[in-house]
Amino acid sequence: MSAVKNGMLSICNSVLLFLSAPFLVTFAQTPSGDWILARLDENLSSTSRVLVSKMVIRGRREVRTIEAKSWIQGTEKSFTEYLAPPREKGTKMLKIGDRLWMYSPSTDRTIQIAGHMLRQSVMGSDLSYEDMLEDPKLSHLYRAEVTGSEVVDGRDCWVVALVATSEKVAYHSRKMWVDKERMVPLRAELFARGGKLLKRMELRDVRRLQGRWFPMRIWFKDVLKAGEGTEFIVESIEFDLHIPDYLFTKASLTK
Amino acid sequence: MIRFLIKGLLRDPSRSLFPLLVVTLGVALTVLLHGWLGGVMHDFVDTSARFSTGHVRVVTRAYAEQEDQFPNDLALLGVEKLLEELRQKERELDWVARIRFTALVDVPDEQGETKAQGPAVAIAADLLSQHNELSTLNVPRALVRGDVPPRAGWVLLSEELAQRLGLTPGDRLTLIGSSMHGAMAIGNFRLAGTVRFGVGPMDRGALLMDLSDARQLLDMEDGASEVLGLFRNRVYRNAAARAVAQRFNQEYAKDTGEFSPIMMTLGEQQGLGEYLSYVGVFSRIMVVVFVLAMSLVLWNAGLLGALRRHGEVGVRLAIGEDKGHIYRSMLAESLCIGLVGSVLGTLAGLAVVYVLQVKGIDMGRFFRSSSLMFSNVVRARVTPASFYLGFVPGLFSTMLGTALSGIRIYKRETAQLFKEFES
């Protein structure tokens, strides 16, 4: 009796499984938001990296170009030295966790950037010091949900809505368009708690580097600021290099 | 006739003393209030002009829209050429360039680490060259400790902020601001001295530095937040200022770009025009109210006097004096009382105004959080108008009071006079 019952149940289950199969396949094709964030972090973060970059700041009056070299260790430490223009040459920045110091060679002073100063723009760009301090691993800061699918720059993208999991973030929510194939964001919109759009980002020139997809040009636009935005151009980048620990000390700022 | 009336007034004080006191007091109050309001407004306008608005001010159109944020990314460029042009064309005014910005004053310890920090509002003016602005900014009078900046690289700080940061003249400080391009600007300076202007917004956290230092710090070569024009005698004349602004704006009318210069008069800035109009209207209303109040009191006094002098007027009518003559003689009496009262009231008012001009009243606690350029010590001001302003209400109110109460004379019937005398 029980065997018959079990047989009947397994047939019913098989029929149900057969009927619902197309729906299950469709569902499986849409990944979870958190899975997408994990893939993004794999692509965009590394144990360490050294990069030479250019920031082209298209202000209201003129275009300025700032060149810098950065050494980045995980998500906690980074050291940046500005190479050009002459006025900024020799300026150094050190980030350790949620603290940021700036060394100015003209004054021979090291200033900790804290409080309201964190909202100031970096070298007049559309990036703020707060942006620099943000943990680059999105999965540490946001919960994500896939809300749809759109084409951006001819590439099929997932539209992902991110909501911050803690209060200590610069942007309460984000909307990202993530390349389905390469798992790199191609566009992002950053919002304040009240839903006001604060910044726009467009990521271009995605290249395959050391087994990962990485955008070599990022265009930032602070929507509250005049001008045509800031283009962050990666001139050269190397991942997983050994960076000596002494570089991430305040003493190295004055050397 | 006048001598006869004056004798009458002197011999019968009850006829003149009360009206005289009312007129004297009213006129004195009118002169005092006019002097007080005039002093406050003159001080406010003068302080605003010296520190903030000039008598006329040139900024870029874009800067004008957000000027409360000190947007130096929208500042004027090519300033030396503009100054030269203005100095040639508008010789009635002194023309100076200034830079305003907010900065963080960072005080280092021996190891160069931050010991103290505080926000400051910096005014960069020409303190070291031929267009020396020290006197315009009242610096010599405002010095508390130290001296004026001897050369580039030295700054002045408000005494209050210096105390808060534990700074003394000669100390090193670092200024952290935002360059014209929005980048962080850091510069080392030395404290030359401390100042107390007696103006709330300046004393809370002002920093004064030379223009060349600010240009270097903020990467503003040949730039300035604003160009100020001040009449050489430092007295604001609205019509003249408007004419200057009109000429300038007409010249740049074709240039409609956001960085083209635009000139504004003092009255067109920070709602100062509205303030001045408001005070002007208030002054006039005050005089009218005084005249009406005094007239009412004097009318009442006149009525009482008429009752008291009912018999006198009756006798004068009975012996054949013309009603008009009696009425006119009473008006002449009032004129005498008004004149004497106005003179005494003006003298009393002027005396108090003069004392308030010299001493002033410290009202700093009321302006502590104000952003308006009011001096903490508010002073009245003796002006030419103070000498004659009281005469109008003084004479007018006594005459009006008597004119109203004296109308009764015409209602007296000669036929009824003997009945009145009998009773």
XYZ file of C-alpha atoms in Angstrom:
678
model
C 0.000 0.000 0.000
C 2.703 2.359 0.980
C 4.761 1.276 -2.044
C 1.851 2.090 -4.347
C 1.468 5.427 -2.597
C 5.151 6.170 -3.007
C 5.004 5.149 -6.685
C 2.065 7.439 -7.312
C 3.859 10.298 -5.560
C 7.025 9.855 -7.591
C 4.990 9.811 -10.858
C 3.221 13.001 -9.797
C 6.559 14.573 -8.935
C 7.981 13.565 -12.300
C 4.988 15.031 -14.147
C 5.211 18.275 -12.153
C 8.946 18.456 -12.774
C 8.419 17.889 -16.513
C 5.722 20.571 -16.727
C 7.694 23.161 -14.754
C 11.072 22.495 -16.415
C 10.988 25.433 -18.888
C 10.214 27.836 -16.044
C 13.052 26.463 -13.922
C 15.511 26.839 -16.804
C 14.457 30.447 -17.336
C 14.796 31.153 -13.623
C 18.240 29.570 -13.501
C 19.407 31.816 -16.330
C 18.893 34.955 -14.183
C 21.632 34.883 -11.566
C 21.133 36.285 -8.096
C 22.298 39.817 -7.382
C 24.774 38.605 -4.784
C 26.276 36.144 -7.253
C 26.800 39.036 -9.689
C 28.470 41.141 -6.965
C 30.828 38.243 -6.183
C 31.811 38.008 -9.884
C 32.312 41.775 -10.062
C 34.594 41.679 -7.017
C 36.620 38.854 -8.590
C 37.159 40.981 -11.667
C 37.742 44.379 -10.106
C 39.599 43.661 -6.867
C 42.905 41.934 -6.282
C 45.331 41.130 -3.502
C 47.501 43.958 -4.783
C 47.971 46.166 -7.803
C 50.209 48.923 -9.074
C 48.840 51.317 -11.614
C 49.813 54.459 -13.440
C 46.802 56.596 -14.239
C 45.689 59.859 -15.733
C 42.740 61.925 -14.577
C 41.343 64.212 -17.244
C 39.160 66.750 -15.455
C 36.807 68.571 -17.789
C 35.799 71.509 -15.649
C 33.551 74.454 -16.346
C 36.441 76.571 -17.565
C 39.262 74.301 -18.633
C 40.547 70.776 -18.987
C 43.250 69.647 -16.555
C 45.199 66.435 -16.550
C 46.585 64.894 -13.378
C 48.970 61.968 -13.513
C 49.553 59.594 -10.634
C 51.018 56.269 -9.636
C 49.201 54.120 -7.078
C 50.108 51.070 -5.044
C 47.057 49.237 -3.687
C 47.098 46.377 -1.175
C 43.805 44.527 -0.810
C 40.882 46.715 0.193
C 42.488 48.486 3.138
C 45.706 50.124 1.980
C 46.666 52.402 -0.851
C 49.472 54.844 -1.553
C 49.308 57.399 -4.362
C 51.952 59.777 -5.628
C 51.025 62.540 -8.036
C 53.462 62.989 -10.927
C 52.022 65.918 -12.873
C 51.222 68.816 -13.312
C 54.171 70.596 -11.610
C 51.886 72.193 -8.990
C 50.669 68.777 -7.806
C 53.922 66.879 -8.381
C 55.170 65.223 -5.217
C 51.811 65.328 -3.437
C 51.197 61.956 -1.835
C 48.187 60.260 -0.330
C 48.036 57.337 2.033
C 44.907 55.384 2.863
C 44.895 52.869 5.690
C 41.441 51.478 6.411
C 39.102 54.398 6.904
C 41.855 56.970 7.436
C 43.423 59.167 4.814
C 46.528 61.377 4.927
C 47.841 63.820 2.401
C 51.408 65.075 2.165
C 52.076 68.410 0.548
C 55.719 68.910 -0.501
C 55.392 72.696 -0.711
C 54.508 72.915 2.981
C 56.250 69.718 4.131
C 53.072 68.956 6.084
C 51.092 65.750 6.382
C 47.405 66.459 6.899
C 44.830 63.901 7.880
C 41.741 64.338 5.755
C 38.744 63.785 7.958
C 35.213 65.001 8.653
C 33.746 67.418 6.154
C 37.004 67.477 4.159
C 36.251 63.961 2.967
C 33.436 65.370 0.833
C 35.862 67.619 -1.027
C 36.850 66.719 -4.522
C 40.160 65.010 -5.227
C 42.289 67.485 -7.202
C 39.158 69.211 -8.474
C 37.842 66.042 -10.107
C 34.363 64.549 -9.852
C 35.690 62.074 -7.286
C 35.628 62.815 -3.589
C 38.008 61.589 -0.889
C 35.023 59.618 0.416
C 34.999 57.720 -2.872
C 38.673 56.895 -2.357
C 38.026 55.565 1.124
C 35.145 53.338 0.073
C 35.764 49.582 0.301
C 36.126 48.550 -3.353
C 34.438 45.192 -2.678
C 30.766 45.860 -3.389
C 29.683 42.610 -1.747
C 30.985 43.982 1.574
C 28.702 47.011 1.385
C 25.610 46.208 -0.667
C 22.766 43.772 -1.122
C 21.942 43.322 -4.777
C 18.936 42.348 -6.826
C 18.680 41.827 -10.562
C 15.850 44.016 -11.875
C 16.095 43.432 -15.598
C 18.198 43.216 -18.681
C 19.279 45.989 -21.090
C 21.765 46.582 -23.879
C 24.577 49.085 -23.157
C 27.146 49.988 -25.825
C 25.975 47.001 -27.858
C 26.525 44.562 -24.989
C 23.863 42.585 -23.138
C 23.767 43.672 -19.479
C 22.032 42.759 -16.260
C 20.436 45.715 -14.540
C 21.290 45.351 -10.867
C 19.896 47.405 -7.994
C 22.212 47.680 -4.997
C 21.118 48.807 -1.541
C 23.637 49.518 1.216
C 23.708 47.140 4.148
C 25.225 49.683 6.544
C 25.041 53.395 7.273
C 28.741 53.979 6.644
C 28.621 54.251 2.884
C 28.930 57.269 0.633
C 26.028 56.149 -1.563
C 22.926 54.551 -0.134
C 21.987 52.804 -3.359
C 23.346 52.134 -6.807
C 22.019 51.004 -10.133
C 24.455 49.079 -12.290
C 24.455 47.702 -15.782
C 26.685 44.606 -15.682
C 28.015 42.952 -18.828
C 26.447 39.476 -18.759
C 29.412 37.806 -20.388
C 32.439 39.631 -18.912
C 30.912 40.469 -15.508
C 32.128 44.070 -15.566
C 29.885 47.052 -14.934
C 29.523 49.260 -18.000
C 27.371 51.929 -16.415
C 26.417 52.919 -12.884
C 24.259 55.485 -11.159
C 24.911 56.364 -7.518
C 22.134 57.656 -5.291
C 21.736 59.378 -1.928
C 19.458 58.031 0.806
C 16.543 60.166 -0.421
C 16.851 58.716 -3.920
C 18.612 61.760 -5.389
C 21.065 60.920 -8.165
C 24.558 62.038 -7.106
C 26.966 60.530 -9.607
C 27.072 58.727 -12.919
C 29.806 56.398 -14.094
C 30.558 54.861 -17.439
C 33.224 52.166 -17.742
C 34.864 51.744 -21.119
C 37.728 50.046 -22.903
C 37.301 46.731 -21.054
C 40.378 44.549 -21.515
C 41.409 41.059 -20.527
C 44.322 41.420 -18.093
C 45.937 38.575 -16.158
C 42.815 36.412 -16.386
C 40.299 39.129 -15.513
C 38.207 41.712 -17.333
C 39.114 45.242 -16.338
C 37.896 48.678 -17.517
C 40.783 50.914 -18.565
C 38.705 54.100 -18.768
C 36.143 55.212 -16.217
C 34.131 58.372 -16.735
C 32.759 59.946 -13.559
C 30.193 62.716 -13.422
C 29.164 64.419 -10.223
C 25.698 65.597 -11.238
C 25.785 68.375 -8.629
C 28.924 69.838 -10.186
C 29.311 71.835 -13.369
C 31.583 70.551 -16.109
C 31.697 67.498 -18.297
C 33.017 65.066 -15.743
C 36.301 63.360 -15.050
C 37.858 60.608 -17.088
C 40.060 58.198 -15.175
C 42.413 56.515 -17.624
C 44.509 53.537 -16.596
C 47.825 53.873 -18.453
C 49.306 50.677 -17.057
C 48.264 48.188 -14.400
C 49.823 45.102 -12.826
C 48.051 42.778 -10.432
C 49.265 40.669 -7.521
C 52.709 42.207 -7.166
C 54.615 42.249 -3.901
C 54.416 45.730 -2.363
C 56.705 46.380 0.616
C 54.855 47.131 3.852
C 56.879 50.270 4.625
C 55.144 52.006 1.709
C 51.909 52.016 3.695
C 53.293 54.045 6.591
C 53.105 57.788 7.295
C 56.895 57.940 7.167
C 56.862 57.020 3.490
C 54.809 60.129 2.716
C 57.711 62.462 3.471
C 60.353 60.429 1.607
C 2.640 142.115 19.034
C 5.044 139.177 19.263
C 6.658 140.791 22.339
C 3.190 141.136 23.879
C 2.436 137.453 23.223
C 5.794 136.331 24.622
C 5.214 138.431 27.754
C 1.840 136.747 28.139
C 3.381 133.330 27.781
C 6.113 134.091 30.315
C 3.726 135.606 32.846
C 1.282 132.715 32.572
C 3.383 129.519 32.541
C 0.253 127.355 32.764
C -0.563 128.607 29.268
C 2.799 127.534 27.804
C 4.660 125.127 30.081
C 2.811 121.888 29.242
C 2.797 122.426 25.446
C 6.451 123.469 25.647
C 7.366 120.273 27.528
C 5.417 118.117 25.046
C 7.087 119.766 22.048
C 10.547 119.626 23.619
C 10.174 115.943 24.461
C 8.685 115.055 21.089
C 11.352 116.900 19.132
C 14.127 115.467 21.304
C 12.800 111.937 20.676
C 12.494 112.584 16.940
C 16.089 113.866 16.753
C 17.303 110.980 18.908
C 15.580 108.270 16.881
C 16.675 109.813 13.603
C 20.251 110.053 14.870
C 20.141 106.491 16.186
C 18.697 104.947 13.021
C 20.972 107.070 10.860
C 23.991 105.987 12.895
C 23.097 102.300 12.777
C 22.475 102.382 9.040
C 25.558 104.464 8.276
C 27.673 102.072 10.295
C 26.085 99.042 8.637
C 26.548 100.457 5.138
C 30.108 101.581 5.856
C 31.116 98.230 7.367
C 29.472 96.284 4.554
C 31.177 98.460 1.958
C 34.646 98.135 3.509
C 34.557 94.416 4.165
C 32.129 92.944 1.720
C 30.198 94.841 -0.933
C 32.224 97.933 -1.797
C 30.173 100.876 -3.048
C 30.154 99.002 -6.332
C 31.396 95.488 -6.937
C 32.431 93.558 -10.026
C 32.122 89.758 -10.185
C 31.455 87.269 -12.965
C 27.826 86.513 -13.772
C 28.296 82.906 -12.669
C 29.941 83.949 -9.400
C 27.072 86.337 -8.637
C 24.589 83.450 -8.731
C 26.338 81.454 -5.984
C 28.452 84.042 -4.226
C 27.574 82.905 -0.710
C 29.555 79.723 -1.453
C 32.711 81.674 -2.470
C 32.895 79.825 -5.805
C 36.415 80.797 -6.838
C 36.269 78.403 -9.777
C 33.956 81.078 -11.240
C 36.178 84.007 -10.262
C 37.330 86.892 -12.422
C 40.483 86.413 -14.485
C 42.535 89.098 -16.221
C 41.975 91.279 -13.193
C 44.983 93.586 -13.562
C 43.751 94.750 -16.979
C 40.242 95.251 -15.609
C 41.579 97.262 -12.655
C 43.667 99.456 -14.938
C 40.639 100.104 -17.129
C 38.422 100.997 -14.158
C 41.068 103.228 -12.568
C 41.331 105.161 -15.798
C 37.623 105.477 -16.529
C 36.133 105.875 -13.055
C 38.511 108.128 -11.158
C 35.972 109.015 -8.478
C 36.467 105.617 -6.897
C 39.336 103.567 -5.523
C 39.431 100.153 -7.211
C 40.804 97.084 -5.475
C 40.784 93.339 -6.075
C 39.933 90.846 -3.376
C 39.730 87.104 -2.941
C 37.420 85.454 -0.460
C 37.561 81.827 0.465
C 36.936 79.491 3.341
C 39.906 77.679 4.766
C 40.900 75.414 7.568
C 43.588 76.844 9.831
C 45.813 73.977 10.919
C 48.314 74.574 13.713
C 51.268 72.173 13.741
C 53.227 71.020 16.772
C 57.043 70.586 16.856
C 56.787 67.295 14.929
C 54.587 68.883 12.261
C 51.502 67.002 13.458
C 48.180 68.796 13.773
C 47.844 70.398 17.189
C 44.665 72.392 16.569
C 42.317 73.167 13.702
C 39.609 75.722 13.087
C 37.637 77.099 10.130
C 38.265 80.627 8.901
C 36.812 82.955 6.326
C 39.746 84.481 4.516
C 39.802 87.892 2.895
C 42.778 88.470 0.671
C 43.377 92.121 -0.094
C 46.239 94.231 -1.325
C 48.002 94.781 2.003
C 51.554 95.253 0.799
C 51.601 97.294 -2.402
C 50.719 100.878 -3.376
C 46.985 100.241 -3.216
C 47.348 99.423 0.443
C 44.022 98.393 1.890
C 44.979 98.334 5.560
C 43.128 101.570 6.308
C 40.049 100.548 4.273
C 39.810 97.425 6.383
C 40.440 99.408 9.592
C 43.354 97.104 10.401
C 45.517 99.556 12.420
C 42.572 100.311 14.727
C 41.569 96.646 14.947
C 44.991 95.284 15.923
C 44.963 93.527 19.282
C 48.329 91.762 19.285
C 51.308 91.797 16.941
C 51.543 94.001 13.883
C 50.387 94.307 10.284
C 51.875 91.755 7.842
C 55.438 92.954 7.080
C 55.764 90.958 3.831
C 54.262 88.092 1.881
C 53.656 84.908 3.831
C 52.308 86.660 6.943
C 48.641 86.765 7.880
C 46.296 88.338 10.407
C 43.766 86.306 12.322
C 40.764 87.308 14.399
C 41.688 87.456 18.079
C 38.847 85.072 18.938
C 40.070 82.392 16.516
C 43.721 82.905 17.467
C 42.815 82.406 21.128
C 40.846 79.286 20.281
C 43.774 77.815 18.355
C 46.341 78.948 20.923
C 48.239 81.079 18.413
C 50.488 84.025 19.197
C 52.134 86.425 16.724
C 55.093 84.807 15.026
C 53.591 81.292 15.153
C 53.472 79.055 12.097
C 50.126 77.917 10.684
C 48.991 75.977 7.651
C 46.018 77.003 5.566
C 44.022 74.287 3.858
C 41.604 75.484 1.240
C 40.332 74.662 -2.182
C 42.154 75.965 -5.241
C 40.446 77.679 -8.138
C 40.329 74.278 -9.840
C 38.761 72.559 -6.854
C 41.949 70.812 -5.794
C 43.115 70.910 -2.200
C 45.342 73.917 -1.599
C 47.817 73.876 1.280
C 50.131 76.703 2.292
C 52.324 77.620 5.237
C 52.080 81.076 6.760
C 53.131 82.985 9.840
C 50.834 84.926 12.128
C 51.707 88.638 12.019
C 49.025 89.782 14.420
C 45.506 89.404 15.680
C 42.553 91.713 15.056
C 39.194 92.538 16.550
C 36.996 94.582 14.218
C 33.989 94.789 16.491
C 31.940 93.205 13.707
C 30.412 89.835 14.589
C 30.954 87.910 11.343
C 34.562 89.140 11.057
C 35.484 88.520 14.683
C 34.181 84.959 14.719
C 36.832 83.679 12.347
C 38.313 86.134 9.870
C 41.734 85.738 8.338
C 43.375 88.567 6.429
C 46.170 87.943 3.993
C 47.876 89.618 1.074
C 46.321 89.138 -2.355
C 49.532 87.743 -3.858
C 49.653 85.020 -1.190
C 46.069 83.990 -1.878
C 46.666 83.947 -5.629
C 49.623 81.642 -5.137
C 47.786 79.416 -2.667
C 44.613 79.073 -4.722
C 46.300 78.913 -8.135
C 44.519 82.111 -9.187
C 47.145 83.957 -11.164
C 45.754 87.358 -12.188
C 42.441 86.303 -10.696
C 40.168 87.630 -7.975
C 36.804 86.775 -6.499
C 35.732 90.392 -6.915
C 36.811 93.920 -7.737
C 35.499 96.552 -5.328
C 35.031 100.234 -5.995
C 34.818 102.681 -3.073
C 34.181 106.414 -3.382
C 37.326 108.260 -2.351
C 35.583 110.015 0.575
C 34.170 106.598 1.618
C 30.597 107.955 1.578
C 28.092 105.907 -0.399
C 26.084 107.837 -2.960
C 23.466 105.618 -4.506
C 22.775 107.670 -7.634
C 26.475 108.062 -8.461
C 27.112 104.362 -7.812
C 24.220 103.419 -10.085
C 25.585 105.626 -12.847
C 29.010 103.960 -12.609
C 27.445 100.472 -12.665
C 25.235 101.393 -15.598
C 28.193 102.647 -17.655
C 30.186 99.511 -16.905
C 27.365 97.056 -17.588
C 26.503 98.850 -20.811
C 30.084 98.396 -21.966
C 29.942 94.643 -21.285
C 26.337 94.191 -22.408
C 27.339 92.254 -25.538
C 29.397 89.791 -23.529
C 26.738 87.470 -22.146
C 29.028 84.571 -21.243
C 28.860 83.205 -17.708
C 32.364 84.483 -16.979
C 31.759 88.009 -18.228
C 31.955 90.704 -15.535
C 28.917 92.377 -14.058
C 28.860 95.388 -11.720
C 26.449 95.767 -8.824
C 25.939 98.721 -6.529
C 25.927 98.341 -2.767
C 22.148 98.707 -2.784
C 21.822 95.754 -5.168
C 23.731 93.377 -2.938
C 22.757 91.195 0.000
C 19.385 92.897 0.238
C 21.059 96.119 1.406
C 18.841 98.193 -0.867
C 15.770 96.783 0.855
C 17.311 97.486 4.263
C 18.037 101.087 3.327
C 14.548 101.592 1.881
C 13.012 99.960 4.928
C 14.891 102.207 7.322
C 14.068 105.286 5.224
C 10.368 104.431 5.240
C 10.497 103.578 8.943
C 12.165 106.943 9.656
C 9.445 108.823 7.815
C 6.663 106.806 9.447
C 8.255 107.508 12.816
C 8.272 111.277 12.195
C 4.636 111.206 11.011
C 3.575 109.166 14.053
C 5.370 111.611 16.352
C 3.739 114.589 14.676
C 0.311 113.002 14.966
C 0.840 111.936 18.573
C 2.164 115.350 19.575
C -0.658 117.063 17.686
C -3.213 114.993 19.551
C -1.585 115.804 22.887
C -1.292 119.479 21.984
C -4.823 119.577 20.607
C -5.944 118.198 23.933
C -3.752 120.763 25.699
C -5.235 123.422 23.484
C -8.752 122.313 24.352
C -7.921 122.418 28.041
C -6.318 125.815 27.544
C -9.356 126.992 25.625
C -11.574 125.920 28.490
C -9.276 127.696 30.929
C -9.098 130.752 28.673
C -12.819 130.634 27.858
C -13.422 133.823 29.853
C -10.386 135.605 28.379
C -11.524 134.892 24.812
C -15.060 135.978 25.745
C -13.828 139.323 27.113
C -11.648 139.857 24.058
C -14.627 139.182 21.804
C -16.886 141.397 23.945
C -14.580 144.395 23.673
C -14.674 144.005 19.912
C -11.602 141.981 19.002
C -12.060 140.157 15.762
C -12.435 136.331 16.000
C -9.796 135.876 13.262
C -7.405 138.140 15.154
C -7.830 136.087 18.338
C -7.345 132.871 16.374
C -4.224 134.215 14.658
C -2.783 135.516 17.938
C -3.239 132.042 19.455
C -1.517 130.508 16.432
C 1.316 133.030 16.891
C 1.574 131.992 20.555
C 1.797 128.356 19.379
C 4.474 129.329 16.884
C 6.517 130.852 19.716
C 5.999 127.754 21.889
C 6.800 125.488 18.932
C 9.964 127.411 18.114
C 11.232 127.448 21.685
C 10.238 123.781 22.190
C 11.876 122.763 18.916
C 15.107 124.575 19.801
C 15.198 123.033 23.288
C 14.167 119.594 21.966
C 16.763 119.732 19.185
C 19.483 120.700 21.666
C 18.456 117.948 24.083
C 18.197 115.384 21.279
C 21.556 116.404 19.799
C 23.210 116.133 23.208
C 22.010 112.550 23.667
C 22.843 111.632 20.049
C 26.341 113.067 20.473
C 26.899 111.039 23.653
C 25.697 107.898 21.828
C 27.937 108.757 18.899
C 31.006 108.942 21.130
C 30.170 106.139 23.552
C 27.860 103.850 21.582
C 25.994 100.882 23.021
C 27.504 97.407 22.916
C 24.884 95.166 21.326
C 27.288 92.390 20.352
C 25.296 89.729 22.155
C 22.340 90.357 19.832
C 24.519 89.991 16.707
C 26.535 86.979 17.849
C 25.077 84.607 15.291
C 24.215 87.245 12.700
C 25.896 87.162 9.309
C 25.147 90.849 8.745
C 28.015 93.302 8.940
C 26.769 95.103 12.037
C 29.289 96.567 14.468
C 28.960 95.193 17.963
C 29.058 98.743 19.353
C 26.122 100.550 17.795
C 26.516 104.324 17.589
C 24.091 107.116 16.826
C 25.220 109.790 14.380
C 24.858 113.587 14.322
C 24.067 114.634 10.759
C 23.156 118.047 9.282
C 19.548 116.850 9.185
C 19.625 116.391 12.973
C 19.734 120.193 13.357
C 16.513 120.945 11.494
C 14.628 117.661 11.430
C 12.899 118.303 14.792
C 11.579 121.704 13.745
C 9.097 120.316 11.255
C 7.186 118.127 13.718
C 7.763 120.628 16.555
C 6.222 123.609 14.786
C 3.670 121.663 12.782
C 2.225 119.785 15.747
C 1.854 122.847 18.003
C 0.245 124.820 15.198
C -2.021 121.906 14.289
C -3.048 121.367 17.932
C -3.919 125.050 18.386
C -5.583 125.290 14.978
C -7.867 122.383 15.846
C -8.727 123.542 19.372
C -9.005 127.203 18.346
C -11.871 126.482 15.938
C -14.153 126.872 19.003
C -13.511 130.633 18.913
C -15.591 130.874 15.750
C -18.468 129.036 17.447
C -18.792 131.659 20.171
C -21.896 133.859 19.703
C -21.482 137.507 20.787
C -25.114 137.521 21.877
C -24.421 134.701 24.296
C -21.324 136.306 25.843
C -23.179 138.440 28.446
C -25.213 135.428 29.540
C -21.949 133.570 30.034
C -20.499 136.489 32.056
C -23.621 136.651 34.175
C -23.300 132.990 35.044
